Amino acid sequence: MFGYGRSNFTWNGTLRELEGRRPPCFTERSRPSMTAPPSSSSGLEVLLSTLQNAGDVESTINILNVLDELLSAGTDRRIHYMITKGCSEALLTALVNTGRSFSPNFHLLLPLLHLLAKIGHRDRRIGVKAEDAGAALLTLNLLRQNIKYARRAAACLWVIQVFSSSVSTANLIGENHGLETVYRLIPHFTTKHLHAIKAAVDAFAALLCTKANVCSVVSKGYVAGLLRLYEDWHAKAVQHGAVAICHSLLRCLHKVTHSTAGRQAFVSQGGIRLLYGTTQTCLLSKDLESLVEPSVQLMRKCLTKTPLPLTSDRSAYSFPMPGRAHAVPAMDAEPDENSEETEEDDNEAEDSKEADFDEDLETDLHKLRLRPDPDRPKELLPQYSRLCPELSHEELGLCSEPEKSSAASSTSDGDAALLNGSQSHLSGTDGGWSDSSTSSSASDPMGHTAALAQLEARDFHSHRSILSTGPSFRTKVREASGEAPCVQSGEDQDEEDADESHHGSMIDRLLEKHGVCIPHHEPKLYRAAAARTKSIPGFSLLAFPDFWGHLPTPGHEPMAPRKPNVQRQKVFEDVQRFLITDGIINQVVFDLEDSSLQCPSDSLRFFSGFECGNLRKAVRVRRWEYDLILNADVNSSQHTQWFYFEVSNMVAEVPYRFNVINCEKSNSQFNYGMQPVLYSVTEALEGRPHWLRTGTEICYFRNHFCPARGRRKTTFYTLTFTITFKHNEDVCYLAYHYPYTYSALTAHLKVLQNSVDPAKVFFQQQVLCCTLAGNPCPAVTITARPASRGWKDMHQVRNRPCIVLTGRVHPGESNASWVMKGTLEFLCSSDPVAQSLREAFVFKLIPMLNPDGVVNGTNRCDLSSEDLNRQWSKPDPVLCPTIYHTKGLLYYLNSIGRTPLVFCDYHGHSRKKNVFLYGCSVKETLWQSGSAVNTVGLKEDPGYRTIPKTLDRLAPAFSFNSCNYLVEKSRSATARVVVWREMGVLRSYTMESTHNGCDQGIYKGLQTGTKELQEMGGKFCHSLLSVTKDVKSLDSQRLIGHIDNDVLDHKSHNCFEDDEPPCVEQIEYSADCPAPNGADLDSDVNANATAADEEEDNDGHGEAKVCSGGVGRALQSSARGRLFPPAM
């Protein structure tokens, strides 16, 4: 097993064969002075013990060769086994013993240093061990003594590099002037001793792992020197293969710029300009392309932090919070007419910055199984009986035209009166739709009517007022609803009435000429609903898409392909703004807080003063480029992600770049094929009223902006996209996702109420409660009317299980509303499955839990700046009324023995694809957390998986493998967990719908549209057939056959990825330049070991030869020269 060459000793066996066996070189004849180790020691332990006590050079070299062979041929498991047996300590002891002699023997020291370098980078504690053994400073002294000898110096430098993995050891070397010693070994460009020069740069970079060493380097002015070195080496890297040294110098600069002082020194010494120039050169050569990414990351990190151009980080909207009164407000109180004022996170995964995922799982079996006491006295629960009209004989009774609730009938009558009188208004851009048309319309109505006959999108600038909900129209809404009208002078009232009558006529003509039939949408009814909606700024304008309506696109829209290196190009453009100020405009063209701002005639015009709108400021950066700043959630300074705004005055076929510069999420589906949506007024008037996915060159990455006042350590991200508009002077709307307003919901519910057959469908809309701003929160009950007034039929209705569905607790998740829209329309349809579901269940739907947030364009919170989906444990009745009363309704159902069979809260997910469910399971949570609790004896109904499994068969967008049923501590106050834990609802879910699209099934590679989202709402209803207990009442054979016909083979069971893979380009810029590869270090060491012995070769320098080690073509192994080239 052992073989001797002329000068080498090799081991051809295995580590196992070495166990318990001593090699011949350790016999008494060869080593009479050695004491034999105990017989119980393994062969490896014998080798290591002998190494530490070796007396002759030949035996020590042989041992080192054996260890090197074991290391080279071994797997990671073998190497770590060697480390656990004390290999590092033995090598360090041998190094200290050999190195401390008056005249160290480098025939022995070189292989010892080489082996220590190869073992050291695999031993995480090598630095601490070296410090304890006294080897760190010894190696530094050996380096100083052998600076003239490239091979020896390189070996010492590699060992210093691996020792510096310990902060304390790196500090020790720095305190003993190791930084200065190593820095002086880095010369300007040369073709000699490249392996030793690279070793010096790598060692210098390794020493910069500590704050103290970085401060020392900055204070001594080494940053400027490193930049000059990089410039010099980069200029000649291609011709002479020194790319690896350039990489190492970039690594040094990355380390230095971890500190503020380092970044300041880097910028002040022209580092950004230097790297920008060298990077442009790199792009022209494939050999240098590997230097581009670390250079780009370094420039991004060092760009000067720029405060957002805002007067305050707080939202432009504020709302006075009511006192925390203990009295519970009346649920059915009417909205305050004097007020004119807003999972699960992303969803179930949004707060995951908190702790390790497994640590967040609930492992306390007592907490998982115990049902907490109710958060309110039982005496308060009977008030919720009014939300169960199906239990009332009068409400449910049969008649030729079933009675509606007083609230519902009054609003319906009011809407009918409005629709028969003067009608609606729309919206426009603050930069163009002038209100000046109001006065002229009264004096010359025929002129306006004639102009309307040839109306184009750009004409809306002179007809803006027709899309308003001004005081006159609001008065008519109140009067039609039976409310007290506002007192107004007779002259003003007459003028406004004339305007309103004229505008109604104009809208009638507009709809007659250009209108498209959109199912379940009536523009005039929408305007009437919007007139009653209360917002903080008092919106009086409607966005055209919300008024006009939207039709799904005829075909599917594929995910946008990501252009290679698109983020890099955008970063270069941002760096140019820092370096080259020529052509930079930096002009504010829209400010939500400054209505008097004048927009240049050649600029785009922006506007967001309408329901759901969110754009706070627009800054024109270059002629065709704009920075956009979003408004924070009301009463807060964060949660900026949702946007919805109008843009106009564009030039067709010109690419405009938009940069949303204050996004907060650390990643987005915009990096994985998602596009924003666009609605064109011109296209809508031509019969194509579609929200379309649009935008090219889309990417999402961390930027250099910071809060205006610097009060929070906030990281902002840029969403950048380019849009080429099709029409000149069009009026377009851009949004994060398909908008769905509160007014759209209220109008939609009225349309549905009027569309159902009252003899078959019991549909009743009620007010759950009023929000902080005074907007009523709708609650809907849907079921089938009894076949007769007979006791048996009435009893069957009252005993139908309840299904409770909620949605839109997070305003920015508009896709949840589209799914809810699909659910509502399906349940009200004549589909046989819908009819069977109505006969089997009573559906309680609260479609929008956060109306104020939706109205005022917030992303996550309500007007109290609280995430309502984190308030379910103990909701405040004053500050969180919708959550408080929804929970109260659930408590009431539970108290009367009608605990919901299913509860589902509809959400949207911005960082994952597909549609999926989160549920709750004790066993799965304990299994995943690795809890010591024995789950064998735990009994748990597996029925929580029934609906997900059914959806996996029915819904093409659904992914079963993306579902999970874990109970996390950070989600303990969410709807899903609280309803499961406190009400005992086994099937309590959060349904997450992607903002992007699907990566499996028939929709693979496609972005979801409103059609697919509504389809998902209907499919969820289909899945409820799987949980019914009264099989006979469902005509099971017919329905099961219906399901089987819809079964989809979309193979979601083959999709195992819950999260996206890392983005092809780095979103963050705080990461270091990639660390040296351990295999490359091994190759460099081996190349150094096999080079000709420099002490035996005094024949001159000779020609430099390129070696094939870890540095590749970049390093040369000839080490004939005895001196480094002159250092700086």
PDB file of C-alpha atoms in Angstrom, residues 433-542:
ATOM      1  CA  TRP A 433     -58.520  67.503 -17.951  1.00  0.00           C
ATOM      2  CA  SER A 434     -59.278  71.089 -17.106  1.00  0.00           C
ATOM      3  CA  ASP A 435     -62.392  71.974 -15.130  1.00  0.00           C
ATOM      4  CA  SER A 436     -62.819  75.053 -17.280  1.00  0.00           C
ATOM      5  CA  SER A 437     -65.356  73.174 -19.380  1.00  0.00           C
ATOM      6  CA  THR A 438     -67.887  73.317 -16.565  1.00  0.00           C
ATOM      7  CA  SER A 439     -68.886  76.928 -17.052  1.00  0.00           C
ATOM      8  CA  SER A 440     -68.913  76.791 -20.826  1.00  0.00           C
ATOM      9  CA  SER A 441     -71.005  73.645 -20.867  1.00  0.00           C
ATOM     10  CA  ALA A 442     -73.950  75.485 -19.358  1.00  0.00           C
ATOM     11  CA  SER A 443     -73.775  78.347 -21.834  1.00  0.00           C
ATOM     12  CA  ASP A 444     -73.088  76.286 -24.945  1.00  0.00           C
ATOM     13  CA  PRO A 445     -74.245  72.716 -24.459  1.00  0.00           C
ATOM     14  CA  MET A 446     -74.742  72.111 -28.169  1.00  0.00           C
ATOM     15  CA  GLY A 447     -71.088  72.817 -28.843  1.00  0.00           C
ATOM     16  CA  HIS A 448     -70.039  70.190 -26.388  1.00  0.00           C
ATOM     17  CA  THR A 449     -72.514  67.691 -27.709  1.00  0.00           C
ATOM     18  CA  ALA A 450     -71.195  68.145 -31.223  1.00  0.00           C
ATOM     19  CA  ALA A 451     -67.652  67.728 -30.047  1.00  0.00           C
ATOM     20  CA  LEU A 452     -68.598  64.560 -28.256  1.00  0.00           C
ATOM     21  CA  ALA A 453     -69.716  62.956 -31.490  1.00  0.00           C
ATOM     22  CA  GLN A 454     -66.071  62.742 -32.577  1.00  0.00           C
ATOM     23  CA  LEU A 455     -64.657  62.188 -29.092  1.00  0.00           C
ATOM     24  CA  GLU A 456     -61.129  60.835 -28.844  1.00  0.00           C
ATOM     25  CA  ALA A 457     -58.993  60.086 -25.822  1.00  0.00           C
ATOM     26  CA  ARG A 458     -57.142  63.396 -25.966  1.00  0.00           C
ATOM     27  CA  ASP A 459     -60.499  65.265 -25.924  1.00  0.00           C
ATOM     28  CA  PHE A 460     -61.031  64.148 -22.347  1.00  0.00           C
ATOM     29  CA  HIS A 461     -58.655  66.957 -21.382  1.00  0.00           C
ATOM     30  CA  SER A 462     -61.412  69.449 -22.255  1.00  0.00           C
ATOM     31  CA  HIS A 463     -64.288  67.292 -20.969  1.00  0.00           C
ATOM     32  CA  ARG A 464     -62.881  66.260 -17.619  1.00  0.00           C
ATOM     33  CA  SER A 465     -65.918  67.319 -15.611  1.00  0.00           C
ATOM     34  CA  ILE A 466     -68.180  64.699 -17.163  1.00  0.00           C
ATOM     35  CA  LEU A 467     -66.306  62.096 -15.112  1.00  0.00           C
ATOM     36  CA  SER A 468     -66.757  63.815 -11.789  1.00  0.00           C
ATOM     37  CA  THR A 469     -69.016  63.166  -8.850  1.00  0.00           C
ATOM     38  CA  GLY A 470     -69.459  66.796  -7.882  1.00  0.00           C
ATOM     39  CA  PRO A 471     -71.615  68.268  -5.102  1.00  0.00           C
ATOM     40  CA  SER A 472     -74.764  68.353  -7.225  1.00  0.00           C
ATOM     41  CA  PHE A 473     -74.548  64.689  -8.074  1.00  0.00           C
ATOM     42  CA  ARG A 474     -73.755  63.749  -4.464  1.00  0.00           C
ATOM     43  CA  THR A 475     -76.854  65.686  -3.372  1.00  0.00           C
ATOM     44  CA  LYS A 476     -78.990  63.711  -5.810  1.00  0.00           C
ATOM     45  CA  VAL A 477     -77.516  60.459  -4.463  1.00  0.00           C
ATOM     46  CA  ARG A 478     -78.394  61.429  -0.918  1.00  0.00           C
ATOM     47  CA  GLU A 479     -81.900  62.516  -1.869  1.00  0.00           C
ATOM     48  CA  ALA A 480     -82.528  59.322  -3.819  1.00  0.00           C
ATOM     49  CA  SER A 481     -81.356  57.331  -0.792  1.00  0.00           C
ATOM     50  CA  GLY A 482     -83.710  59.195   1.514  1.00  0.00           C
ATOM     51  CA  GLU A 483     -80.966  61.194   3.225  1.00  0.00           C
ATOM     52  CA  ALA A 484     -81.068  64.822   4.227  1.00  0.00           C
ATOM     53  CA  PRO A 485     -79.705  67.014   1.412  1.00  0.00           C
ATOM     54  CA  CYS A 486     -76.975  69.554   2.033  1.00  0.00           C
ATOM     55  CA  VAL A 487     -78.132  73.159   2.323  1.00  0.00           C
ATOM     56  CA  GLN A 488     -77.007  75.221  -0.657  1.00  0.00           C
ATOM     57  CA  SER A 489     -77.841  78.628  -2.103  1.00  0.00           C
ATOM     58  CA  GLY A 490     -80.439  78.664  -4.839  1.00  0.00           C
ATOM     59  CA  GLU A 491     -78.236  80.245  -7.502  1.00  0.00           C
ATOM     60  CA  ASP A 492     -75.370  77.751  -6.988  1.00  0.00           C
ATOM     61  CA  GLN A 493     -77.823  74.868  -6.891  1.00  0.00           C
ATOM     62  CA  ASP A 494     -79.422  75.877 -10.197  1.00  0.00           C
ATOM     63  CA  GLU A 495     -76.023  76.187 -11.890  1.00  0.00           C
ATOM     64  CA  GLU A 496     -74.848  72.800 -10.654  1.00  0.00           C
ATOM     65  CA  ASP A 497     -78.144  71.186 -11.613  1.00  0.00           C
ATOM     66  CA  ALA A 498     -77.703  72.524 -15.145  1.00  0.00           C
ATOM     67  CA  ASP A 499     -74.162  71.157 -15.277  1.00  0.00           C
ATOM     68  CA  GLU A 500     -75.275  67.812 -13.932  1.00  0.00           C
ATOM     69  CA  SER A 501     -78.115  67.507 -16.427  1.00  0.00           C
ATOM     70  CA  HIS A 502     -75.760  68.335 -19.280  1.00  0.00           C
ATOM     71  CA  HIS A 503     -73.091  65.924 -18.092  1.00  0.00           C
ATOM     72  CA  GLY A 504     -75.659  63.151 -17.785  1.00  0.00           C
ATOM     73  CA  SER A 505     -76.726  63.745 -21.347  1.00  0.00           C
ATOM     74  CA  MET A 506     -73.116  63.684 -22.529  1.00  0.00           C
ATOM     75  CA  ILE A 507     -72.479  60.390 -20.761  1.00  0.00           C
ATOM     76  CA  ASP A 508     -75.613  58.874 -22.271  1.00  0.00           C
ATOM     77  CA  ARG A 509     -74.381  59.831 -25.739  1.00  0.00           C
ATOM     78  CA  LEU A 510     -70.879  58.592 -24.969  1.00  0.00           C
ATOM     79  CA  LEU A 511     -72.101  55.202 -23.804  1.00  0.00           C
ATOM     80  CA  GLU A 512     -74.501  54.922 -26.709  1.00  0.00           C
ATOM     81  CA  LYS A 513     -71.779  55.614 -29.265  1.00  0.00           C
ATOM     82  CA  HIS A 514     -68.777  53.836 -27.747  1.00  0.00           C
ATOM     83  CA  GLY A 515     -70.089  51.635 -24.950  1.00  0.00           C
ATOM     84  CA  VAL A 516     -69.434  47.898 -24.843  1.00  0.00           C
ATOM     85  CA  CYS A 517     -71.638  45.401 -23.031  1.00  0.00           C
ATOM     86  CA  ILE A 518     -69.673  44.243 -20.023  1.00  0.00           C
ATOM     87  CA  PRO A 519     -71.326  41.504 -17.939  1.00  0.00           C
ATOM     88  CA  HIS A 520     -72.364  42.541 -14.431  1.00  0.00           C
ATOM     89  CA  HIS A 521     -71.170  46.108 -14.959  1.00  0.00           C
ATOM     90  CA  GLU A 522     -73.301  49.263 -15.354  1.00  0.00           C
ATOM     91  CA  PRO A 523     -71.307  52.518 -15.640  1.00  0.00           C
ATOM     92  CA  LYS A 524     -74.109  54.705 -14.329  1.00  0.00           C
ATOM     93  CA  LEU A 525     -74.621  52.457 -11.348  1.00  0.00           C
ATOM     94  CA  TYR A 526     -70.894  52.581 -10.687  1.00  0.00           C
ATOM     95  CA  ARG A 527     -70.954  56.359 -10.615  1.00  0.00           C
ATOM     96  CA  ALA A 528     -73.865  56.336  -8.215  1.00  0.00           C
ATOM     97  CA  ALA A 529     -71.969  53.966  -5.927  1.00  0.00           C
ATOM     98  CA  ALA A 530     -68.801  56.077  -6.147  1.00  0.00           C
ATOM     99  CA  ALA A 531     -70.727  59.189  -5.130  1.00  0.00           C
ATOM    100  CA  ARG A 532     -71.480  57.556  -1.779  1.00  0.00           C
ATOM    101  CA  THR A 533     -67.909  56.385  -1.182  1.00  0.00           C
ATOM    102  CA  LYS A 534     -65.940  58.344   1.428  1.00  0.00           C
ATOM    103  CA  SER A 535     -62.232  58.994   1.022  1.00  0.00           C
ATOM    104  CA  ILE A 536     -59.690  61.015   2.971  1.00  0.00           C
ATOM    105  CA  PRO A 537     -58.997  63.554   0.179  1.00  0.00           C
ATOM    106  CA  GLY A 538     -62.643  63.551  -0.911  1.00  0.00           C
ATOM    107  CA  PHE A 539     -62.227  62.092  -4.410  1.00  0.00           C
ATOM    108  CA  SER A 540     -64.635  63.668  -6.874  1.00  0.00           C
ATOM    109  CA  LEU A 541     -63.218  62.087 -10.031  1.00  0.00           C
ATOM    110  CA  LEU A 542     -63.479  58.551 -11.331  1.00  0.00           C
TER     111      LEU A 542
END
